[in-house]
Amino acid sequence: MKSKTVAVVDYGSGNLRSVSQAVKHVAQGSDVEVLVTSDASEVLAAGRVVLPGQGHMADCMRELAGSGLLDAVLHAASNKPLFGVCVGMQMLLDRSEEGPTEGLGLIPGEVVRFRLEGQLQADGSRFKVPQMGWNQVSHELHGAPSHALWQDIPDGAYFYFVHSFFARPVHSQHNVGEVDYGGRFAAAIARDNIFATQFHPEKSADQGLALYRNFLSWNP
């Protein structure tokens, strides 16, 4: 398989169609091939890997383990660009309160549930869980340059969220995008060749497509 191949991992859970269509859209006119696959050998041979996820994290982890793709995903996470989306991001951490469930342990941290009972938004309305809709993501953090995947994406750009749980990485340098919803939390995390978002780039119009486009040319 060509090194220009992007494998979108099909382990029986996740928003595969919308993710793959968005990645295929930004790959048009290039020599990048986008492949939705449940074949571990194809994930191992791909040059880049996208790990989607949707629903309950325990279900996603069980499906990944039962699919025969777990080792291929771990291998990808060790040596090639990998993009986690939504629950695919949460799975990268050590554990989640949802279940509770053990994660892949690729980025130190945990996933916790929103606790917003009794809190009011600026307009006086109650915070709703799940957070569902558009929110601004800040990526100019820690006094350091933004992550390479934010190239040409304005700080404070809007992205689309649907989630009741959020990532809490142990180390601040792994937090590369923040959002405020009853308090600030990590909306994007990264380490070495891994980048992941809590929001859905494929549902986030031009800015989301720009993020996927940057992933296709990212050389960590």
PDB file of N, CA and C in Angstrom, residues 1 37-46 69 72:
ATOM      1  N   MET A   1       0.843  -1.204   0.000  1.00  0.00           N
ATOM      2  CA  MET A   1       0.000   0.000   0.000  1.00  0.00           C
ATOM      3  C   MET A   1       0.880   1.257   0.000  1.00  0.00           C
ATOM      4  N   THR A  37     -11.299   1.098   6.303  1.00  0.00           N
ATOM      5  CA  THR A  37     -10.887  -0.297   6.365  1.00  0.00           C
ATOM      6  C   THR A  37     -11.077  -0.923   7.735  1.00  0.00           C
ATOM      7  N   SER A  38     -11.429  -2.197   7.734  1.00  0.00           N
ATOM      8  CA  SER A  38     -11.464  -3.014   8.946  1.00  0.00           C
ATOM      9  C   SER A  38     -10.378  -4.084   8.895  1.00  0.00           C
ATOM     10  N   ASP A  39      -9.426  -3.925   7.976  1.00  0.00           N
ATOM     11  CA  ASP A  39      -8.335  -4.878   7.764  1.00  0.00           C
ATOM     12  C   ASP A  39      -7.079  -4.356   8.465  1.00  0.00           C
ATOM     13  N   ALA A  40      -6.592  -5.104   9.450  1.00  0.00           N
ATOM     14  CA  ALA A  40      -5.425  -4.664  10.215  1.00  0.00           C
ATOM     15  C   ALA A  40      -4.204  -4.463   9.326  1.00  0.00           C
ATOM     16  N   SER A  41      -4.037  -5.296   8.305  1.00  0.00           N
ATOM     17  CA  SER A  41      -2.864  -5.167   7.434  1.00  0.00           C
ATOM     18  C   SER A  41      -2.896  -3.860   6.661  1.00  0.00           C
ATOM     19  N   GLU A  42      -4.093  -3.402   6.306  1.00  0.00           N
ATOM     20  CA  GLU A  42      -4.212  -2.134   5.586  1.00  0.00           C
ATOM     21  C   GLU A  42      -3.925  -0.955   6.507  1.00  0.00           C
ATOM     22  N   VAL A  43      -4.330  -1.052   7.780  1.00  0.00           N
ATOM     23  CA  VAL A  43      -3.993  -0.001   8.748  1.00  0.00           C
ATOM     24  C   VAL A  43      -2.485   0.043   8.955  1.00  0.00           C
ATOM     25  N   LEU A  44      -1.857  -1.127   9.065  1.00  0.00           N
ATOM     26  CA  LEU A  44      -0.410  -1.192   9.270  1.00  0.00           C
ATOM     27  C   LEU A  44       0.348  -0.617   8.072  1.00  0.00           C
ATOM     28  N   ALA A  45      -0.176  -0.824   6.866  1.00  0.00           N
ATOM     29  CA  ALA A  45       0.519  -0.375   5.661  1.00  0.00           C
ATOM     30  C   ALA A  45       0.275   1.090   5.329  1.00  0.00           C
ATOM     31  N   ALA A  46      -0.769   1.689   5.886  1.00  0.00           N
ATOM     32  CA  ALA A  46      -1.123   3.074   5.544  1.00  0.00           C
ATOM     33  C   ALA A  46      -0.067   4.051   6.053  1.00  0.00           C
ATOM     34  N   LEU A  69      -8.225  -4.973  15.401  1.00  0.00           N
ATOM     35  CA  LEU A  69      -7.512  -3.782  14.924  1.00  0.00           C
ATOM     36  C   LEU A  69      -6.718  -3.076  16.015  1.00  0.00           C
ATOM     37  N   ALA A  72      -2.925  -2.903  15.504  1.00  0.00           N
ATOM     38  CA  ALA A  72      -2.601  -2.064  14.342  1.00  0.00           C
ATOM     39  C   ALA A  72      -2.717  -0.587  14.697  1.00  0.00           C
TER      40      ALA A  72
END
